Structures are given as structure tokens and as C-alpha cells.
Short mmCIF file of N, CA and C and ligand atoms in Angstrom, two decimals:
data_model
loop_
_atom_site.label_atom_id
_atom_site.label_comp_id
_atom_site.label_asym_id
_atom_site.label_seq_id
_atom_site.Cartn_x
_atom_site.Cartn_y
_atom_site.Cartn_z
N UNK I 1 -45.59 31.58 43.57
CA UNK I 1 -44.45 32.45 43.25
C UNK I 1 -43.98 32.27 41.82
N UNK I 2 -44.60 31.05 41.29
CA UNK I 2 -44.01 31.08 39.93
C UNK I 2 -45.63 31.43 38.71
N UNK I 3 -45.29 31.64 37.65
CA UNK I 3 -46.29 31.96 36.90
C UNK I 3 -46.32 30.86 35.48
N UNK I 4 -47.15 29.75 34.70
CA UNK I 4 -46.90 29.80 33.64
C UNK I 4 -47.74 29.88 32.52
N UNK I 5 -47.25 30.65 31.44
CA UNK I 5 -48.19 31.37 30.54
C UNK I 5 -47.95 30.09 29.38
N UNK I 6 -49.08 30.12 28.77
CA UNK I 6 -49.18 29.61 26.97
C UNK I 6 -48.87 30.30 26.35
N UNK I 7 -47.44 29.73 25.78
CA UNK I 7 -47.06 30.94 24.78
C UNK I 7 -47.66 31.07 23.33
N UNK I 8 -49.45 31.59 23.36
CA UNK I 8 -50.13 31.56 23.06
C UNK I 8 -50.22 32.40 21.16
N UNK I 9 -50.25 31.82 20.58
CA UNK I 9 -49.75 32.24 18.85
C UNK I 9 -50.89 31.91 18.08
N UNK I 10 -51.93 32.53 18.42
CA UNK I 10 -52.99 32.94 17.54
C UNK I 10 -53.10 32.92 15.83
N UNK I 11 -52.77 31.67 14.94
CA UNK I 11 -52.84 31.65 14.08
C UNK I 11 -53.76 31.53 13.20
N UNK I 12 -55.04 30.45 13.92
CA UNK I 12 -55.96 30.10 13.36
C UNK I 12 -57.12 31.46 13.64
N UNK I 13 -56.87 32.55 15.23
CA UNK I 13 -57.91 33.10 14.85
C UNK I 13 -58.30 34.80 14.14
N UNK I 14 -56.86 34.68 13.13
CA UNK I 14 -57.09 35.75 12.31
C UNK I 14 -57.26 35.35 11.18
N UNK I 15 -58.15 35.67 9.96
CA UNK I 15 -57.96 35.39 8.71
C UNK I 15 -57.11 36.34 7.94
N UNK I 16 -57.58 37.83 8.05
CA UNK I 16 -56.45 39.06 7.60
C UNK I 16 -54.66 39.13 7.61
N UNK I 17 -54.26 39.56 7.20
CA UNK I 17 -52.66 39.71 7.85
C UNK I 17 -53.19 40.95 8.75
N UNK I 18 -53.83 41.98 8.41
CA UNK I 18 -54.04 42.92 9.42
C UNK I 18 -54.56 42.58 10.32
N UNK I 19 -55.47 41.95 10.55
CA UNK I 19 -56.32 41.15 11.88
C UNK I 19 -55.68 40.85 12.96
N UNK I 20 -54.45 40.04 11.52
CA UNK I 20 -53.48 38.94 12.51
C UNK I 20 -52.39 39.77 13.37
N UNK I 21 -51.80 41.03 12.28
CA UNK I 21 -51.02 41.82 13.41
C UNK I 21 -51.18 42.03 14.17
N UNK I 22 -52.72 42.81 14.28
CA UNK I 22 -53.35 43.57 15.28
C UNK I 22 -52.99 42.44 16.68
N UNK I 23 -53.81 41.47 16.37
CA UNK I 23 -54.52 40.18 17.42
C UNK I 23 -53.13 39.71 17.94
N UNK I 24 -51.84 39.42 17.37
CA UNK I 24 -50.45 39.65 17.94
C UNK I 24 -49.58 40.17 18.61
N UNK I 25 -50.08 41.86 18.66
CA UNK I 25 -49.42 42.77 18.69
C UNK I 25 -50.14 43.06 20.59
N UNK I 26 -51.51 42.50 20.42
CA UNK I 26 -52.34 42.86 21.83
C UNK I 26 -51.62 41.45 22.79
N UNK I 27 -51.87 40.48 21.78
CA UNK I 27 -51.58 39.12 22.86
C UNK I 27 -49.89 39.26 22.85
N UNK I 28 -48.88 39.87 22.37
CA UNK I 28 -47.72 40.31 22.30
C UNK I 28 -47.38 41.01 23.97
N UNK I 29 -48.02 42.15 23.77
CA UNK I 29 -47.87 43.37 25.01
C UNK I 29 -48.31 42.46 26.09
N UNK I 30 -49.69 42.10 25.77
CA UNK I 30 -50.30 41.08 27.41
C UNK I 30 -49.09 40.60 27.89
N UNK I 31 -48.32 39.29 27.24
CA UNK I 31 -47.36 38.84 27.30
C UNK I 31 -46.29 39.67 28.09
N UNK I 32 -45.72 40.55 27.48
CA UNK I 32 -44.48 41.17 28.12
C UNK I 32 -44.87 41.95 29.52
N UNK I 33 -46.14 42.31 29.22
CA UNK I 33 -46.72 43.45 30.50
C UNK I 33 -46.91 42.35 31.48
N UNK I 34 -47.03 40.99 31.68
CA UNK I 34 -47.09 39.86 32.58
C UNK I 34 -45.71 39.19 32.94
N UNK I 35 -44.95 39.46 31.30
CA UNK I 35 -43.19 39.11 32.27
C UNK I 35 -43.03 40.09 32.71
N UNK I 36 -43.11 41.44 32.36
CA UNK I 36 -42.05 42.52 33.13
C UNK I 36 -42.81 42.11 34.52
N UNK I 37 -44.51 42.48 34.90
CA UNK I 37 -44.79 42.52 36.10
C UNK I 37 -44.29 41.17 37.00
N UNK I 38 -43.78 40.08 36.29
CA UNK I 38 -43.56 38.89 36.69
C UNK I 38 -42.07 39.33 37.60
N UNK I 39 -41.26 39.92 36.75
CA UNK I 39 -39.58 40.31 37.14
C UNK I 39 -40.03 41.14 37.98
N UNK I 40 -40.61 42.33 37.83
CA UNK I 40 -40.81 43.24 38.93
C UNK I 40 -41.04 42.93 40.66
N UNK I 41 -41.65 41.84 40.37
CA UNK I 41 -42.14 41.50 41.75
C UNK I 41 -41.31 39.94 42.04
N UNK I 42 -40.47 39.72 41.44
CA UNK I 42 -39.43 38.35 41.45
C UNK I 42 -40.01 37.06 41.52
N UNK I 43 -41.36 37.14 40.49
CA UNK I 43 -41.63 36.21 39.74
C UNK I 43 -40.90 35.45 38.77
N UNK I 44 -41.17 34.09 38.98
CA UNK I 44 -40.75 32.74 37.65
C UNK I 44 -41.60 32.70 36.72
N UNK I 45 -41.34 33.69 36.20
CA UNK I 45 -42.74 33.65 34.72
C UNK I 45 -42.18 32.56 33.37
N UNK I 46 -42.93 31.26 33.15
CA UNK I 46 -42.25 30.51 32.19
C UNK I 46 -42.97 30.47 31.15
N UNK I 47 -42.50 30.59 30.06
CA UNK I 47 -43.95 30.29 28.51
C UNK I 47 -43.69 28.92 28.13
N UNK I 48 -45.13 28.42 28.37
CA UNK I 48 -45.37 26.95 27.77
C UNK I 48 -46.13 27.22 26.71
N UNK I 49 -45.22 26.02 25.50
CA UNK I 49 -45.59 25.76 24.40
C UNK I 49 -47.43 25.24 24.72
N UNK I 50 -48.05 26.06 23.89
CA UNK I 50 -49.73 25.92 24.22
C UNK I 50 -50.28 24.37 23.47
N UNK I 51 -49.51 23.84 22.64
CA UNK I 51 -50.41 22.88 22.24
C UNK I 51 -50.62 21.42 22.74
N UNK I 52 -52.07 21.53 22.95
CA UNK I 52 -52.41 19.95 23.62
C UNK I 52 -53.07 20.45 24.95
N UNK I 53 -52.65 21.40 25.44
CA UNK I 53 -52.90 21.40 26.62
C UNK I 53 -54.20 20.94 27.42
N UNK I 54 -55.09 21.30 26.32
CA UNK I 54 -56.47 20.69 26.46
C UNK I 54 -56.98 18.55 26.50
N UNK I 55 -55.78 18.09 25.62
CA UNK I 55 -55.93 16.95 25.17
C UNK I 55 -55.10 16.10 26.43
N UNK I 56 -54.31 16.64 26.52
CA UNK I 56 -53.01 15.68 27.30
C UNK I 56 -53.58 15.87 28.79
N UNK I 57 -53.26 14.69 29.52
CA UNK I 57 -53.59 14.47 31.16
C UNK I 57 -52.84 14.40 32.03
N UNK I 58 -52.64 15.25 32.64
CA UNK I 58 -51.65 16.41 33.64
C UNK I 58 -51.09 14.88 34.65
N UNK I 59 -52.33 14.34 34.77
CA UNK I 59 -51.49 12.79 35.98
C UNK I 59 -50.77 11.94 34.99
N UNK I 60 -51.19 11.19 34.10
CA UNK I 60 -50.37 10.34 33.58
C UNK I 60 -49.63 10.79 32.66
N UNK I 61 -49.86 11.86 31.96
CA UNK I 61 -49.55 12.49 30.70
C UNK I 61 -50.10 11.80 28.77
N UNK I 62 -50.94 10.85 29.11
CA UNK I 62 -51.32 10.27 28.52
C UNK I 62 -52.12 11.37 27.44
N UNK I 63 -52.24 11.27 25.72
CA UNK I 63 -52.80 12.15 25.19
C UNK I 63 -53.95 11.63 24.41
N UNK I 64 -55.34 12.45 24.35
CA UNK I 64 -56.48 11.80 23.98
C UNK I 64 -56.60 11.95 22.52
N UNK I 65 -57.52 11.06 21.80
CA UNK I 65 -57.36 11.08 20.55
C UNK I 65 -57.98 12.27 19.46
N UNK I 66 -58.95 12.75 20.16
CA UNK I 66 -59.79 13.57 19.37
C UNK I 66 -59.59 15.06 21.31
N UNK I 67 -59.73 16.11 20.10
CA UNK I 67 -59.96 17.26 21.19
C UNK I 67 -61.40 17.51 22.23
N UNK I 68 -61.60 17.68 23.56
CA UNK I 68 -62.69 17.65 23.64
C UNK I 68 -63.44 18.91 23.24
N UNK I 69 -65.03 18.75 22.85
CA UNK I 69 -65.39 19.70 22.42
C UNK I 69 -65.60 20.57 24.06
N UNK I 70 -65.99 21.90 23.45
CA UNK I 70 -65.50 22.91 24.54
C UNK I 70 -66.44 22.66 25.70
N UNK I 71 -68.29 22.22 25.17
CA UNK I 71 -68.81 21.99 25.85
C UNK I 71 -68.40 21.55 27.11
N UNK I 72 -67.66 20.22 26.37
CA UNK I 72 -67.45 19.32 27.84
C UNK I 72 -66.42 19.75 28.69
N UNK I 73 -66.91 19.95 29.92
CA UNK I 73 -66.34 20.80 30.63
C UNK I 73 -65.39 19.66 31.89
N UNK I 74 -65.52 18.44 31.74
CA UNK I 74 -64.66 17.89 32.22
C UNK I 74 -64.07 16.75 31.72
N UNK I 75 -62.36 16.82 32.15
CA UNK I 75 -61.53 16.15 31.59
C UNK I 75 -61.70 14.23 32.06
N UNK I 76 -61.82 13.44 31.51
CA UNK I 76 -61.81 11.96 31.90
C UNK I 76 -60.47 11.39 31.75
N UNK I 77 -59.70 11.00 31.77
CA UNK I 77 -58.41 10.19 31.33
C UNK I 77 -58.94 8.60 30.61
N UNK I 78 -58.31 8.60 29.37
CA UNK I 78 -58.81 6.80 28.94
C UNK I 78 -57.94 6.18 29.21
N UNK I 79 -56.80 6.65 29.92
CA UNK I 79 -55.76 6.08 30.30
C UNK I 79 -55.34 5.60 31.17
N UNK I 80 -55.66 6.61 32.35
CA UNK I 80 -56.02 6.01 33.97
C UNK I 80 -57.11 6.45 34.83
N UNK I 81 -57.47 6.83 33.57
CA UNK I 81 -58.98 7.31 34.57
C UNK I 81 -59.25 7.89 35.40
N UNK I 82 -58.31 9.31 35.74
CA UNK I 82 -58.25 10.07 36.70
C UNK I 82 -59.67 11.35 35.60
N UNK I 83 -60.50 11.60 36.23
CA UNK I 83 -61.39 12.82 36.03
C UNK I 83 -61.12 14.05 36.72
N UNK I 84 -60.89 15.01 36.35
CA UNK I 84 -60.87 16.82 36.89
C UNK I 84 -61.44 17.47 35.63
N UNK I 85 -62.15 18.53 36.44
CA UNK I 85 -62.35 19.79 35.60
C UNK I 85 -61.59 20.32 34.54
N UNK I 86 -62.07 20.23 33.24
CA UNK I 86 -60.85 20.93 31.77
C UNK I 86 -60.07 21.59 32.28
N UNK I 87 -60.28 22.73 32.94
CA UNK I 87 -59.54 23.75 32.65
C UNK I 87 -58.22 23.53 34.29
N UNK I 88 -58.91 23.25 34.44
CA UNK I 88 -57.67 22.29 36.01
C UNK I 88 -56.54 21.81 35.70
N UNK I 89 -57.26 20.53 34.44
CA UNK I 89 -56.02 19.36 34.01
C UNK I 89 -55.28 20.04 33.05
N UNK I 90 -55.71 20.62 32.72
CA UNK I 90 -54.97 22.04 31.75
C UNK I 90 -53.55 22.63 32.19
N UNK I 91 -54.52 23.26 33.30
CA UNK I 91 -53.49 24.54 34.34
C UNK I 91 -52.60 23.43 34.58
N UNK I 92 -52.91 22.30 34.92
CA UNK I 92 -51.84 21.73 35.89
C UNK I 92 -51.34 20.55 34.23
N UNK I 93 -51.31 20.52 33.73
CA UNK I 93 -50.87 20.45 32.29
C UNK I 93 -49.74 21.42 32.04
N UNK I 94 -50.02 22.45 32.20
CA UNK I 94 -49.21 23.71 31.40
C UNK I 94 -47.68 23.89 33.11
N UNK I 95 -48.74 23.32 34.16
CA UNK I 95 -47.38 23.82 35.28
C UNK I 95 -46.23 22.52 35.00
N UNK I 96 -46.87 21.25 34.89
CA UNK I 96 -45.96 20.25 34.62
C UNK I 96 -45.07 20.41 33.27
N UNK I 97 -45.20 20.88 32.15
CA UNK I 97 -44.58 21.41 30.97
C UNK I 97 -43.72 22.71 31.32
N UNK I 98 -44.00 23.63 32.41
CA UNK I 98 -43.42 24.78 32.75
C UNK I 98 -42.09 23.89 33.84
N UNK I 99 -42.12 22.91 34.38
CA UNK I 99 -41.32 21.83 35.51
C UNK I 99 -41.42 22.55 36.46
N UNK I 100 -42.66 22.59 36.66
CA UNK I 100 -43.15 23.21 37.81
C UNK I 100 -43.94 22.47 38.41
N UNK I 101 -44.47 21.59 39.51
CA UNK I 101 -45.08 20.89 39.80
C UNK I 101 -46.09 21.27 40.28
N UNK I 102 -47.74 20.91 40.10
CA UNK I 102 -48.71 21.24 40.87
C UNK I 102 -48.73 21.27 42.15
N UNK I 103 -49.46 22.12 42.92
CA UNK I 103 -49.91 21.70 44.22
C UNK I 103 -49.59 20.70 44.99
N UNK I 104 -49.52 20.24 45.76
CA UNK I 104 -49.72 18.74 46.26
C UNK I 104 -49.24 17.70 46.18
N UNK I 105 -47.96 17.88 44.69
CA UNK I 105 -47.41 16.97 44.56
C UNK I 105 -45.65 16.95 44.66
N UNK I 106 -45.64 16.08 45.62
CA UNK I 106 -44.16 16.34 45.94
C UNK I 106 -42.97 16.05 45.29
N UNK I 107 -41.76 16.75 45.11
CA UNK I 107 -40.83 17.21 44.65
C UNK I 107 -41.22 16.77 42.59
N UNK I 108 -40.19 17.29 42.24
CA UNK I 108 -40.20 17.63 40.43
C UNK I 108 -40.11 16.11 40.30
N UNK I 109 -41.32 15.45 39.41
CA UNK I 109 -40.80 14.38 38.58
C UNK I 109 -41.57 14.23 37.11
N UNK I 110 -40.99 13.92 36.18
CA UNK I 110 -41.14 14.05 34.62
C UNK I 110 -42.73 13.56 34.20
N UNK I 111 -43.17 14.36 33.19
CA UNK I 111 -44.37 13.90 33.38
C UNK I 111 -44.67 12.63 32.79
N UNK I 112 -45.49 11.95 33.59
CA UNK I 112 -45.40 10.45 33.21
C UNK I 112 -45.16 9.65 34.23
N UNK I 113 -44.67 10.30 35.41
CA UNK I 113 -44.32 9.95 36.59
C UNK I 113 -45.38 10.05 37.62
N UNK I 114 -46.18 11.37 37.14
CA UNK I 114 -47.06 11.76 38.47
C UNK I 114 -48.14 10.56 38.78
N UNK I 115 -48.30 10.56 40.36
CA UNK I 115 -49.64 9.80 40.26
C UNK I 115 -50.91 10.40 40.05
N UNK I 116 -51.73 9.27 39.66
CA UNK I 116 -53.00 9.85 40.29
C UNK I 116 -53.49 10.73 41.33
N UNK I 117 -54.10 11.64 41.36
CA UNK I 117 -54.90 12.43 42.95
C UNK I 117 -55.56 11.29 43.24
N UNK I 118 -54.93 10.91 44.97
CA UNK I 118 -56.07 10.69 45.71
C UNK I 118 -57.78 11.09 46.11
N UNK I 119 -58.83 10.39 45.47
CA UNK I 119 -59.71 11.67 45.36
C UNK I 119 -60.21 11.88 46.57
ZN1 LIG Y 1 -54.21 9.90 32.75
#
């Protein structure tokens, strides 16, 4: 019932100012056409700040030193060593920054708090 978006600001991938409008102006509308449909249907649509999302680890919140390259398609923790799929520890990255809690894990606590998944 709730939704949360990267409030996603495309800087690095325009070089033009025209490029950049353009590439703004589309990821702009996406944006609003996903809150309005969000309100319409009495959605919690929240925009999370996008950066890290890839680096930082949704269980401990611990943040890695270098970005992974895209290849690697799964996330390791050097911190506690919890492993999930990138784009998982991500999503559930971006719901814990939205204070929204993943799946499974019971009631709201700050990130840094969560445990590990039982695997
Ligand atoms: Zn961790």
C-alpha cells in the first residue's frame, strides 16, 4: 500500500543543458504521473533521496567502500555478512530510508537496528 520512489536527478547522464532538460522533464512527469496515480488510489508514495542505495546494506546499514560494479549482481555485506540480490538490498534500502519497513520485519526501527534475515 505504500510506494517508494528515488527521487531520481539525473545529473551525470546528460552532457547538453538540452539533453538535460529533456531527460528531466520525462523523469519529472514519470514522477508526478506515479504520485498523482499514488493519491488516486490512496497510496503512500514517498521520494527517497537516491544516493547509495546501491552501496549501503538494507540489514545493518553499514556502507561499502567502493560501488559495486553493475556486473555484480549480488550484494555481500563486509559488515555482517548478510548476502541478497543488488537490486533487493536496494529496494529494501530505499523502503528503510522511505520508514517504511520491509517485508518481514516487524514494527519501524531505525536503520541500524534491523537484523539480519534468517536465511
Ligand atoms: Zn550489513
Amino acid at each position: 500500500d505504500a510506494i517508494a520512489v528515488e527521487d531520481f536527478r539525473p545529473k551525470f547522464l546528460a552532457r547538453t543543458t538540452m539533453a538535460r532538460k529533456a531527460a528531466d522533464a520525462t523523469i519529472g512527469a514519470s514522477k508526478m504521473a506515479l504520485i498523482e496515480m499514488g493519491r488516486k488510489h490512496g497510496r503512500d508514495v514517498r521520494l527517497v533521496h537516491p544516493a547509495h542505495t546501491t552501496m549501503d546494506c538494507a540489514s545493518c546499514g553499514a556502507r561499502t567502500k567502493h560501488a559495486l560494479p553493475l556486473s555484480e549482481r549480488t550484494y555481500t555485506c563486509t559488515a555482517c555478512a548478510v548476502v541478497s540480490p543488488r537490486d533487493k538490498n536496494s529496494a529494501r534500502v530505499m523502503l528503510v530510508r522511505a520508514g517504511l519497513t520491509p517485508a518481514g520485519v516487524e514494527g519501524a526501527r531505525p536503520l541500524g537496528a534491523l537484523l539480519p534475515e534468517a536465511a
